[in-house]
Coordinates of C-alpha atoms (C1' of nucleotides) in Angstrom, one line a residue:
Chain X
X1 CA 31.2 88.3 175.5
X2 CA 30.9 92.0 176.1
X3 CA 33.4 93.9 177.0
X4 CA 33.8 94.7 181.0
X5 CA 35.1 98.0 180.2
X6 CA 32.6 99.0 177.6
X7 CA 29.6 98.1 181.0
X8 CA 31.9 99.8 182.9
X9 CA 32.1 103.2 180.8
X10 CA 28.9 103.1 179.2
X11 CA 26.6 101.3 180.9
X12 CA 23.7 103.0 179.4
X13 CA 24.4 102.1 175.9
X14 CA 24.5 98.5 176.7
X15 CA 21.5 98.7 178.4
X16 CA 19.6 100.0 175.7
X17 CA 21.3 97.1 173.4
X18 CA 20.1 94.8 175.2
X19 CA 16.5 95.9 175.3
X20 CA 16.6 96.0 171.8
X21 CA 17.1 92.5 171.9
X22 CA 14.5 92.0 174.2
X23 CA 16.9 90.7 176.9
X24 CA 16.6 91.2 180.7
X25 CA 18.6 93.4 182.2
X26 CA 19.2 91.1 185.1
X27 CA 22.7 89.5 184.1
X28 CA 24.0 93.1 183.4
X29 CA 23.2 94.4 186.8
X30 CA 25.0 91.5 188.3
X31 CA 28.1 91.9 186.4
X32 CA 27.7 95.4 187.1
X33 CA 27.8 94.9 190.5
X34 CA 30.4 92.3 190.7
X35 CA 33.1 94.5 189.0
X36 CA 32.5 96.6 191.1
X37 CA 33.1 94.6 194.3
X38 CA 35.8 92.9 192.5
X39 CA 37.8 95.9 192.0
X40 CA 37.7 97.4 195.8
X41 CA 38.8 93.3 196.6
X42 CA 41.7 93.2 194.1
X43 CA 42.7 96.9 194.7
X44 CA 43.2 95.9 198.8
X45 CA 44.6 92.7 198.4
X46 CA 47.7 93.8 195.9
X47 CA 48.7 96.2 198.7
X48 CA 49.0 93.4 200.9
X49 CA 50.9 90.8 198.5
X50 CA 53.2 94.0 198.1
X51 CA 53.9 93.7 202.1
X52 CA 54.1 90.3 201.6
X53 CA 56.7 90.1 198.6
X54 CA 58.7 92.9 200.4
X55 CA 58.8 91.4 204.0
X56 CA 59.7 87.9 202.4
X57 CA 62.7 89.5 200.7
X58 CA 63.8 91.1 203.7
X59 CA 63.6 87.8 205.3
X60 CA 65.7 86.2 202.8
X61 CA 68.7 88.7 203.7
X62 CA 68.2 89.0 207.4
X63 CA 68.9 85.0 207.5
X64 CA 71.6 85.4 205.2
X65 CA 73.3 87.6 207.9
X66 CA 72.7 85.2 210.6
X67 CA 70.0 87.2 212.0
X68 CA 66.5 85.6 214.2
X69 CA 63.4 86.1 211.6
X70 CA 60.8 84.2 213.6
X71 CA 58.8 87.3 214.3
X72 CA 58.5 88.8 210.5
X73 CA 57.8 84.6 209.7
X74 CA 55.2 85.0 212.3
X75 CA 53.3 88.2 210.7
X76 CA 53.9 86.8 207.2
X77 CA 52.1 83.9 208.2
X78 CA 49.2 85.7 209.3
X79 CA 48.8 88.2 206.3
X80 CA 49.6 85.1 203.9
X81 CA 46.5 83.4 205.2
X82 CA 44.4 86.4 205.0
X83 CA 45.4 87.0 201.6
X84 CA 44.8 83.2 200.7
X85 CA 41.2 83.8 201.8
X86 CA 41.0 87.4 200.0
X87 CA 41.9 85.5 197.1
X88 CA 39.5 82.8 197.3
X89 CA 37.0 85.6 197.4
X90 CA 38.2 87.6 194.7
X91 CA 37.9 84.2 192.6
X92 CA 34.4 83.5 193.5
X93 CA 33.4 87.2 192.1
X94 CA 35.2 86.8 189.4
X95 CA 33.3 83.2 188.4
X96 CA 30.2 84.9 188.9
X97 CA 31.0 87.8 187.0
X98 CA 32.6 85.5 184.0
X99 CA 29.2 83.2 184.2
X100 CA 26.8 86.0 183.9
X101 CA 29.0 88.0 181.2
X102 CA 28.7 84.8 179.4
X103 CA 25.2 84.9 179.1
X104 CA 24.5 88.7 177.8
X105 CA 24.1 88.3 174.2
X106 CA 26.2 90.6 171.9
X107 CA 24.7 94.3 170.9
X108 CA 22.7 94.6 167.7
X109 CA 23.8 96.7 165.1
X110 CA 22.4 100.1 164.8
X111 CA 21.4 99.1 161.3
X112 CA 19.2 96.5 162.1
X113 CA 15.5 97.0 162.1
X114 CA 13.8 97.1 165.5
X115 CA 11.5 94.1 166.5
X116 CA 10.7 90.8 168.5
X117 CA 10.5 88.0 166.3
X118 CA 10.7 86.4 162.6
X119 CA 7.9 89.0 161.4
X120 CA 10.0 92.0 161.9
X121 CA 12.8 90.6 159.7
X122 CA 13.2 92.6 156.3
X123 CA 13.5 91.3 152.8
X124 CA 16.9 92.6 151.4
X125 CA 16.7 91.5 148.0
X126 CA 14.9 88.3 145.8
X127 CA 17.0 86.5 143.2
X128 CA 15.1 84.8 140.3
X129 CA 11.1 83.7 140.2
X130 CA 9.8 80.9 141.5
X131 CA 9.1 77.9 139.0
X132 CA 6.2 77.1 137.3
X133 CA 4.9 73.6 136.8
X134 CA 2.4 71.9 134.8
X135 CA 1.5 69.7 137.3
X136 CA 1.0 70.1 141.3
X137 CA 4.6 69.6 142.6
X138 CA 5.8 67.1 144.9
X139 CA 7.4 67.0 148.3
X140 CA 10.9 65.9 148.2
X141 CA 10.3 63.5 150.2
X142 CA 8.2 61.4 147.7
X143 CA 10.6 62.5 144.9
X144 CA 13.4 60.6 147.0
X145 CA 12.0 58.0 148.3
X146 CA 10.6 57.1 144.8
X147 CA 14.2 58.0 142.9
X148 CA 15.9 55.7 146.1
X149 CA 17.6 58.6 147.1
X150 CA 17.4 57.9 150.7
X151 CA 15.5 55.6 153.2
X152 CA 14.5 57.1 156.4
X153 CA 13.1 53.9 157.7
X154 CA 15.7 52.1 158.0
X155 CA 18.0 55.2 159.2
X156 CA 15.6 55.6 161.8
X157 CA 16.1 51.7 162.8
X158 CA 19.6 52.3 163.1
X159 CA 19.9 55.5 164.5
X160 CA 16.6 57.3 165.1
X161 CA 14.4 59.6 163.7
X162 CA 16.2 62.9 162.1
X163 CA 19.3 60.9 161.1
X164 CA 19.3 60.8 157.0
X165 CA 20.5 58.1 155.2
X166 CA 21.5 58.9 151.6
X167 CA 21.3 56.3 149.2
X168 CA 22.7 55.6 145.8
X169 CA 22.5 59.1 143.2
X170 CA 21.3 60.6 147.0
X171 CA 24.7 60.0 148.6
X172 CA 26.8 60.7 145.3
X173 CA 24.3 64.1 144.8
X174 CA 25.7 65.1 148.8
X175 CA 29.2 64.7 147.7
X176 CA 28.7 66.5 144.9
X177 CA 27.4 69.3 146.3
X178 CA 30.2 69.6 148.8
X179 CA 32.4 69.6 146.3
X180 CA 31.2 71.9 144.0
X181 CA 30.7 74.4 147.3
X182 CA 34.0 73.9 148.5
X183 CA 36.2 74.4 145.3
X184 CA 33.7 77.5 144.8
X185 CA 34.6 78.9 147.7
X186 CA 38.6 78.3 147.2
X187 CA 39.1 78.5 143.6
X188 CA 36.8 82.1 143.2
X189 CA 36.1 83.6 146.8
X190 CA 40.2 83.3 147.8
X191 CA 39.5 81.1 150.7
X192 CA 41.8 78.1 152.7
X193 CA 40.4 75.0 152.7
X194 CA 41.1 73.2 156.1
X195 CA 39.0 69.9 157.7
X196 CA 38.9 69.6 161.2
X197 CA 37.7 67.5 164.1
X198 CA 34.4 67.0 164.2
X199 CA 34.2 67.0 167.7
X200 CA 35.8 70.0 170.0
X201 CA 36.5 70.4 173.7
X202 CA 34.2 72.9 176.3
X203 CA 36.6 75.6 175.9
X204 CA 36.1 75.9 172.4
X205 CA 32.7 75.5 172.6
X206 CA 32.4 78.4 175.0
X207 CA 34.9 80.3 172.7
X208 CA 32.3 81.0 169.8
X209 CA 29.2 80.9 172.9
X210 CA 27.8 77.5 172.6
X211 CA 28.1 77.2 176.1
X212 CA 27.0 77.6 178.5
X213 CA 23.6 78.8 177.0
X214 CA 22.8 76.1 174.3
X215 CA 24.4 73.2 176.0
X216 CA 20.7 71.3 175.4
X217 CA 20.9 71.6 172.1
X218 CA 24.4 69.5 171.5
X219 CA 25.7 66.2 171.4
X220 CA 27.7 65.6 174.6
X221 CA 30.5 62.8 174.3
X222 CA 32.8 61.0 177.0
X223 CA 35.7 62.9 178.4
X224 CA 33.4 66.0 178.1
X225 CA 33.9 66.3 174.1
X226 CA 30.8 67.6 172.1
X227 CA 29.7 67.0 168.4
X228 CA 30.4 70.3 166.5
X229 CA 26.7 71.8 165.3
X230 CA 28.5 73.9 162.7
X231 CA 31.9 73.7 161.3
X232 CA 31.9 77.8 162.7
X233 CA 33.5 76.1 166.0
X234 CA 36.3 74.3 165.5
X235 CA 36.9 76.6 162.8
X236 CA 37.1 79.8 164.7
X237 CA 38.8 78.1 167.3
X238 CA 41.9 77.4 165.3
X239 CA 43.2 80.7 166.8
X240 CA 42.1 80.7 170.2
X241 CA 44.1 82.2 172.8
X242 CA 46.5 83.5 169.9
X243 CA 48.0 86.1 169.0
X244 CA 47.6 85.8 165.0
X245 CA 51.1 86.5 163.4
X246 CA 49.9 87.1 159.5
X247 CA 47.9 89.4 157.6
X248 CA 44.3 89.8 157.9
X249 CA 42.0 88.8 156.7
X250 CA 41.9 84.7 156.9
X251 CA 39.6 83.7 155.1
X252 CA 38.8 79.6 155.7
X253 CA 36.4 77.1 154.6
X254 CA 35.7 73.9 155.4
X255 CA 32.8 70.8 155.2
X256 CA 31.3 69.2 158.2
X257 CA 28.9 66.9 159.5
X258 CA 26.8 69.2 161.7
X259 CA 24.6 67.9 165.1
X260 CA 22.7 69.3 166.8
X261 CA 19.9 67.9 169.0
X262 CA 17.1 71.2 168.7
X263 CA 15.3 70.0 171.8
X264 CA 11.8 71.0 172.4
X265 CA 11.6 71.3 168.3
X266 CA 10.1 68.0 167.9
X267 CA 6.7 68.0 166.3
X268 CA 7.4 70.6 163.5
X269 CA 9.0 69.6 160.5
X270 CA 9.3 66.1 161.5
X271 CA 9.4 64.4 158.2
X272 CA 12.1 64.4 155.3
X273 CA 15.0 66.8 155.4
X274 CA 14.2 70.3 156.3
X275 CA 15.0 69.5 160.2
X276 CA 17.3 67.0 161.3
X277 CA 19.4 66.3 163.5
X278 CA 22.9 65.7 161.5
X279 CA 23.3 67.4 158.3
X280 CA 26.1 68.7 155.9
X281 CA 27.2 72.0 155.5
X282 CA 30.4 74.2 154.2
X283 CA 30.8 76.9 156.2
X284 CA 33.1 79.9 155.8
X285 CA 35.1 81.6 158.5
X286 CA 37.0 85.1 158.3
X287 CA 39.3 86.7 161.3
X288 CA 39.5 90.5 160.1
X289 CA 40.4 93.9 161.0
X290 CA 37.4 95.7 162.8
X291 CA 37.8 98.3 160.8
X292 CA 36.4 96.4 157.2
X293 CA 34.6 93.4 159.2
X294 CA 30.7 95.3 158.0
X295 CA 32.1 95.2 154.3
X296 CA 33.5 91.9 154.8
X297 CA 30.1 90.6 155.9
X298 CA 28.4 92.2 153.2
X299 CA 31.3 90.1 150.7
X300 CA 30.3 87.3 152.8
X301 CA 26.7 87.0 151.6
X302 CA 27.5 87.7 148.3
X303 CA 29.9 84.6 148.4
X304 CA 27.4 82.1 149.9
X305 CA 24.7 83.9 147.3
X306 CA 26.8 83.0 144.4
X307 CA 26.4 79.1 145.3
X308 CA 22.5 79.6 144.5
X309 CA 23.2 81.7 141.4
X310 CA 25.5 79.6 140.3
X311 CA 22.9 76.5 140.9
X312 CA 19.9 78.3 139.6
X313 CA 17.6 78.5 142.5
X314 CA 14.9 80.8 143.4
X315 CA 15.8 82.6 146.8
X316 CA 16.0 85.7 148.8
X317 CA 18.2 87.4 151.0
X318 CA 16.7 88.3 155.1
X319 CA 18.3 90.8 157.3
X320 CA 17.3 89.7 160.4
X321 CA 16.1 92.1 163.0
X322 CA 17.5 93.1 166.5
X323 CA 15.1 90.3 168.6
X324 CA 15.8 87.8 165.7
X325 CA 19.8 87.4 165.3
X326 CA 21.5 85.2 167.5
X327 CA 23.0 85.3 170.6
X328 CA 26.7 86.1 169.4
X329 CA 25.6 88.2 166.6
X330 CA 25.7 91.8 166.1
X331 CA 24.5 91.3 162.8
X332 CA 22.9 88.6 160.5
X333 CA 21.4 87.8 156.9
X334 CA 19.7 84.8 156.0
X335 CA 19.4 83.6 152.8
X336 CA 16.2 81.4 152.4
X337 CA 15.7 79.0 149.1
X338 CA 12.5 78.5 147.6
X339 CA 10.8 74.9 148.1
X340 CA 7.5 75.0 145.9
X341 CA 7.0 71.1 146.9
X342 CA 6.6 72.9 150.9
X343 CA 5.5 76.1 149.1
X344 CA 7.7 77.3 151.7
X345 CA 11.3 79.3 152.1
X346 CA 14.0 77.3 153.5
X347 CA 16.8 78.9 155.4
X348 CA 20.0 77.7 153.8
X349 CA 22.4 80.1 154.9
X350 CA 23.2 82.6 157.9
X351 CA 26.0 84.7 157.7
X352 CA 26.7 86.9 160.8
X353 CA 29.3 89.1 161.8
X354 CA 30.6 89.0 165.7
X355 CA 32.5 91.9 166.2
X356 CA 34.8 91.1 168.9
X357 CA 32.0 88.8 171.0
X358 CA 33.6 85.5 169.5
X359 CA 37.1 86.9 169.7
X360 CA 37.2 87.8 173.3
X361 CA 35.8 85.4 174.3
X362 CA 38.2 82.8 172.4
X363 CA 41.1 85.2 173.1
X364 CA 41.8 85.7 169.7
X365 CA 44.0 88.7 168.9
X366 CA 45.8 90.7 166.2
X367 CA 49.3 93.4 166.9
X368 CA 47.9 96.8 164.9
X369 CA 50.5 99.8 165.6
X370 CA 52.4 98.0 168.5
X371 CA 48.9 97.3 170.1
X372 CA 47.2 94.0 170.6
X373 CA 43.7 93.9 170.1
X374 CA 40.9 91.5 169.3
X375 CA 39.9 90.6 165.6
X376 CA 36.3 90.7 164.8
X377 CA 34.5 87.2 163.2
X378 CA 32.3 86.6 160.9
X379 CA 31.1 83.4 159.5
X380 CA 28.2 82.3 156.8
X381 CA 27.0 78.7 155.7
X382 CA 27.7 78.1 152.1
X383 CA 25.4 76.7 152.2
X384 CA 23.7 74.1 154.4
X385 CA 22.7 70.9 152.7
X386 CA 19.6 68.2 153.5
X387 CA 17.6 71.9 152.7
X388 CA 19.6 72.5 149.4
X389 CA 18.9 69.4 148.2
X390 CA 15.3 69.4 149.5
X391 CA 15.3 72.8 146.7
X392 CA 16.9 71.0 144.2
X393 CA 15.0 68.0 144.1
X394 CA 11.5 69.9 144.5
X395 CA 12.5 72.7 141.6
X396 CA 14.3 70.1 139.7
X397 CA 11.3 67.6 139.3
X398 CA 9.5 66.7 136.1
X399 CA 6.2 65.2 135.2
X400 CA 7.8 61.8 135.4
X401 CA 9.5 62.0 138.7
X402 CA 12.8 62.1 137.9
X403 CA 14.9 65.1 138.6
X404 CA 17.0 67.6 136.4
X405 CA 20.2 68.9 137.9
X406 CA 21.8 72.3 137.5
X407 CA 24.2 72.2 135.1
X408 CA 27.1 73.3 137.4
X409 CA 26.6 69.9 139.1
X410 CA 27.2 67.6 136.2
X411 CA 30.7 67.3 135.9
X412 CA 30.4 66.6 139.9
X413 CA 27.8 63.9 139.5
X414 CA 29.8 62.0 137.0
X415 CA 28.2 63.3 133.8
X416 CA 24.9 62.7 135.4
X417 CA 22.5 65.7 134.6
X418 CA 19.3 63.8 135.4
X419 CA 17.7 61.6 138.3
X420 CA 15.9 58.8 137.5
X421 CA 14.3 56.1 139.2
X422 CA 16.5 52.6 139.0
X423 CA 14.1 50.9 137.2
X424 CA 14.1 53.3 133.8
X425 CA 17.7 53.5 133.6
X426 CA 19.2 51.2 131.0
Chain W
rG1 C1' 46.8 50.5 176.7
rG2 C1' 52.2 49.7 179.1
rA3 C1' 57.3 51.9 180.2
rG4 C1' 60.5 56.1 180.1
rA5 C1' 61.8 61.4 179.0
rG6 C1' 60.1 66.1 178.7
rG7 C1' 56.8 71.0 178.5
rU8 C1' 60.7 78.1 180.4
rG9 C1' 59.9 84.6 176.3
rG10 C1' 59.3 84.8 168.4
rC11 C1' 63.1 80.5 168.1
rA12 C1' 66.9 78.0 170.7
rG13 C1' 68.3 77.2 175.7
rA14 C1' 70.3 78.0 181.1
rG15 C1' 68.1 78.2 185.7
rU16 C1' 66.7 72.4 191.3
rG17 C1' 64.2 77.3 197.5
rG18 C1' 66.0 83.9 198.6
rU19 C1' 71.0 89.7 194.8
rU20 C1' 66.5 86.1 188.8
rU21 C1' 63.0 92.8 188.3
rA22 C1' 64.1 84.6 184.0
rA23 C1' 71.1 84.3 181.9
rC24 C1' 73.7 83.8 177.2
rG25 C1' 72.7 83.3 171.9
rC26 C1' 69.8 83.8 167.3
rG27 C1' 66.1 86.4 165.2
rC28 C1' 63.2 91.3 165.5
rC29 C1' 62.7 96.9 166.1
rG30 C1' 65.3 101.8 166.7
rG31 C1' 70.0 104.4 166.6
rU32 C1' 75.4 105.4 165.4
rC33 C1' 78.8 104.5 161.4
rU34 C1' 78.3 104.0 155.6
rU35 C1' 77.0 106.6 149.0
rG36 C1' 73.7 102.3 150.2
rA37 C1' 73.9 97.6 152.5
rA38 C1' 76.6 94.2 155.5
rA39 C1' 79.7 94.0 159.8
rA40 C1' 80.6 96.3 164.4
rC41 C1' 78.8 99.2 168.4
rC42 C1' 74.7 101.4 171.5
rG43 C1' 69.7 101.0 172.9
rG44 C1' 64.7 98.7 172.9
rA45 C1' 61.4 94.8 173.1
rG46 C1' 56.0 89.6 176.5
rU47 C1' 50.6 89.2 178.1
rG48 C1' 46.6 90.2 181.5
rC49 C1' 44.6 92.8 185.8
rC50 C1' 44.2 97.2 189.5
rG51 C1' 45.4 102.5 189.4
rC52 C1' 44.3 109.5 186.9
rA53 C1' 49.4 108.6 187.5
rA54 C1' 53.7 107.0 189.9
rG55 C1' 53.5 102.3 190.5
rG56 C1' 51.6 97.6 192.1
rU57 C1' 50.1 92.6 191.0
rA58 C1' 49.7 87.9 188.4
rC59 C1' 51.6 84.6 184.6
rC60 C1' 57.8 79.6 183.4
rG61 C1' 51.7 73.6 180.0
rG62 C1' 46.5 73.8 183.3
rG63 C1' 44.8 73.3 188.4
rG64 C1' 45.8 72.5 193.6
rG65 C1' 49.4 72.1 197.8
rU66 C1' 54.0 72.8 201.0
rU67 C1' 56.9 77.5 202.6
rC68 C1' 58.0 83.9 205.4
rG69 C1' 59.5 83.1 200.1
rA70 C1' 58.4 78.4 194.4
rA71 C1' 60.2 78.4 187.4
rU72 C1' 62.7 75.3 191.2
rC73 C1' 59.7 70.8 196.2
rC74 C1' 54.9 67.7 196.4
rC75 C1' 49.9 66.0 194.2
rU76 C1' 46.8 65.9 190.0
rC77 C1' 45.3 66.7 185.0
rC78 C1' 46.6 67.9 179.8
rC79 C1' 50.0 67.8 175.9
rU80 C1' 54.7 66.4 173.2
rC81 C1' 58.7 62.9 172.2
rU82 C1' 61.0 57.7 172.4
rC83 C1' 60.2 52.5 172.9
rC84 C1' 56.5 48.4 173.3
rG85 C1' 51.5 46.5 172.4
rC86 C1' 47.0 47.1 169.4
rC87 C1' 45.1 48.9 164.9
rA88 C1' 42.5 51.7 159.5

RNA sequence: GGAGAGGUGGCAGAGUGGUUUAACGCGCCGGUCUUGAAAACCGGAGUGCCGCAAGGUACCGGGGGUUCGAAUCCCUCCCUCUCCGCCA
């Protein structure tokens, strides 16, 4: 959420924001508009709750000496029911105001490059070459499937189509992965590690701007609970509607399941892992001081970089540009993985920095010099599974199908450093 | 799921219709005193909104209602605690 008082005061700046985005300007003008009729409404009807508190006072001594009050009762009665509707209308404005605001995207960056889509997006940096194979690679699909890795059939029985089931080395090479990630994350990077629900109510989902935008593209529950599509929600929302009482920065990470339905993507990427609609990720959260959150961000990507270094893989580093971030971003790097079985990148990472859209939104607050203000957010996967393994299993392969693992996994997979199909082990 | 008891400022805890602009205490901040500290004493201290300001207004778990006036009465939802039932 943007700031009323920032529309308020500088309008044009917004405005120009937001066309760098390529969004309409309609929302804006309606909150524009509503603050201001909100604020002639509120300003009138304080003068009269004023009479009213005063009067009602007076009443309250007059009867104590005995005295008639029916008259003042009378007039009280009268202004009470005409604040009672002022009121009513005050709250409709402001519920109008609050939806629209809701929906206006943050501001880019000013150090974003300008442009519409994906193509605009610039390469920040490549880490290591793809690798080079003696024979044509293979999808990791077939790799799995022939290694027993996973069975999509039969998840898609149960379930339906875009919900993996991991099988065998498969399911032990997930828990591996999380667990390399997360003691990564705590044991070098100086983060908490905390596990939360997997499922979180609507004001939490509204606090990091789920909703009311993307509400197609979630799991909805019974007594109005949603599936969390990153572990970025109920993460951040450990401090809503606080007033944090210890120094910044916080640094947390944490593994979740993530769901998320991507309606209207069906059709693309249909088969295997790359899009799905549960799949594992570590994510990390920081609460900081505005002041350091662009150098935290950039300490961010390095972190979630390191889990590809440290693995070995091929991949490069995307700032996205000011029509590509996401709607509660101010600014965003991706960090795609190189799948030669796709010959294709795979995003495996987006780390983002809010500003203080996430935080004022989720009331989330820090004391600086006696003042309270709102702590900026930032969060970054590190990194998403289901595509990591899809680029480990389609860099990893050999002639003979099976699949070498990075050596950073071993001591995670039991000693295992090499997939094989069931059949040729001993 | 059933029965009961509760939810008040950082903590603890009074307040059951109008001098409450929420008491007293602890903790916190500033000051006096002291070589320094403690103690004692004095003072300060919530959050949002409207307003240039003075000031006003709202908030006692959330929402709604009764009343001239609600922390206080009524309805409803949420949460916590105790007991019972069920259960990994």
């Amino acid at each position: 959420m943007l700031d009323i008082k920032l529309i308020r005061d500088q309008e044009a700046v917004v405005r120009e924001g937001l066309a760098r985005r390529g969004h309409s300007a309609e929302n804006l003008d309606a909150v524009v508009e509503a603050d201001r009729q909100r604020r002639a409404l509120v300003t009138e009807v304080e003068k009269l709750k004023n009479q009213l508190n005063v009067v009602s006072k007076e009443i309250g001594q007059l009867k104590a000496k005995g005295q008639d009050t029916a008259d003042k009762q009378q007039a009280m009665r009268e202004l009470r029911d005409r604040i009672t509707g002022m009121d009513a209308q005050v709250r409709e404005v402001e519920a109008a105001m609050r939806e629209r605001l809701l929906s206006i995207p943050n501001l880019p960056h000013a150090s974003l490059p300008a442009g519409t889509d994906a193509s605009a997006n610039q390469v920040v940096r490549t880490q290591g070459m793809p690798c080079e194979f003696a024979f044509k690679p293979k999808g990791h699909v077939e790799i799995g499937e022939k290694l027993g890795l996973f069975d999509f059939p039969r998840a898609a029985r149960m379930t339906g189509a875009g919900f993996p089931l991991y099988v065998g080395l498969g399911a032990r090479l997930e828990r591996a992965l999380i667990s390399f990630m997360l003691d990564l994350h705590v044991a070098e990077h100086g983060y908490t590690e905390v596990s939360p629900p997997f499922v979180v109510n609507r004001a939490s989902m509204v606090g990091t701007g789920q909703l009311p935008k993307m509400a197609e593209d979630m799991y909805h529950c019974t007594d109005d609970l949603w599936l969390v599509p990153t572990a970025e929600v109920p993460v951040t929302n450990i401090y809503r509607d606080e007033i944090i009482d210890q120094p910044l920065p916080i640094c947390l990470t944490a593994y979740t399941p993530c769901f998320r339905r991507e309606a209207g993507a069906a059709g693309k990427e249909t088969r295997g892992l790359i899009r799905v609609h549960q799949f594992d990720k570590v994510e990390m959260v920081k609460f900081v001081e505005p002041a350091t959150s662009y150098d935290e961000l950039e300490t961010l990507v390095g972190q979630a970089e390191d889990v590809l270094k440290r693995l070995g893989l091929h991949y490069r580093v995307l700032l996205l540009c000011s029509g590509d971030i996401s709607f509660a971003a101010a600014k965003c790097y991706d960090i795609e993985l190189w799948a030669p079985g796709q010959n294709a990148w795979l995003e495996v990472s987006s780390c983002s920095n809010f500003e203080a859209f996430q935080a004022r939104r989720a009331n989330i607050r820090r004391r600086k010099d006696g003042k309270v203000d709102f702590v900026h957010t930032l969060n970054g996967s590190g990194v998403a599974l289901a595509r990591l393994v899809v680029a480990l299993l389609e860099n990893g392969q050999e002639a003979d199908g099976s699949v070498t693992l990075p050596e950073a996994l071993v001591p995670y997979m039991g000693g295992i450093r090499r997939l094989e199909a069931p059949d040729k082990k001993a």
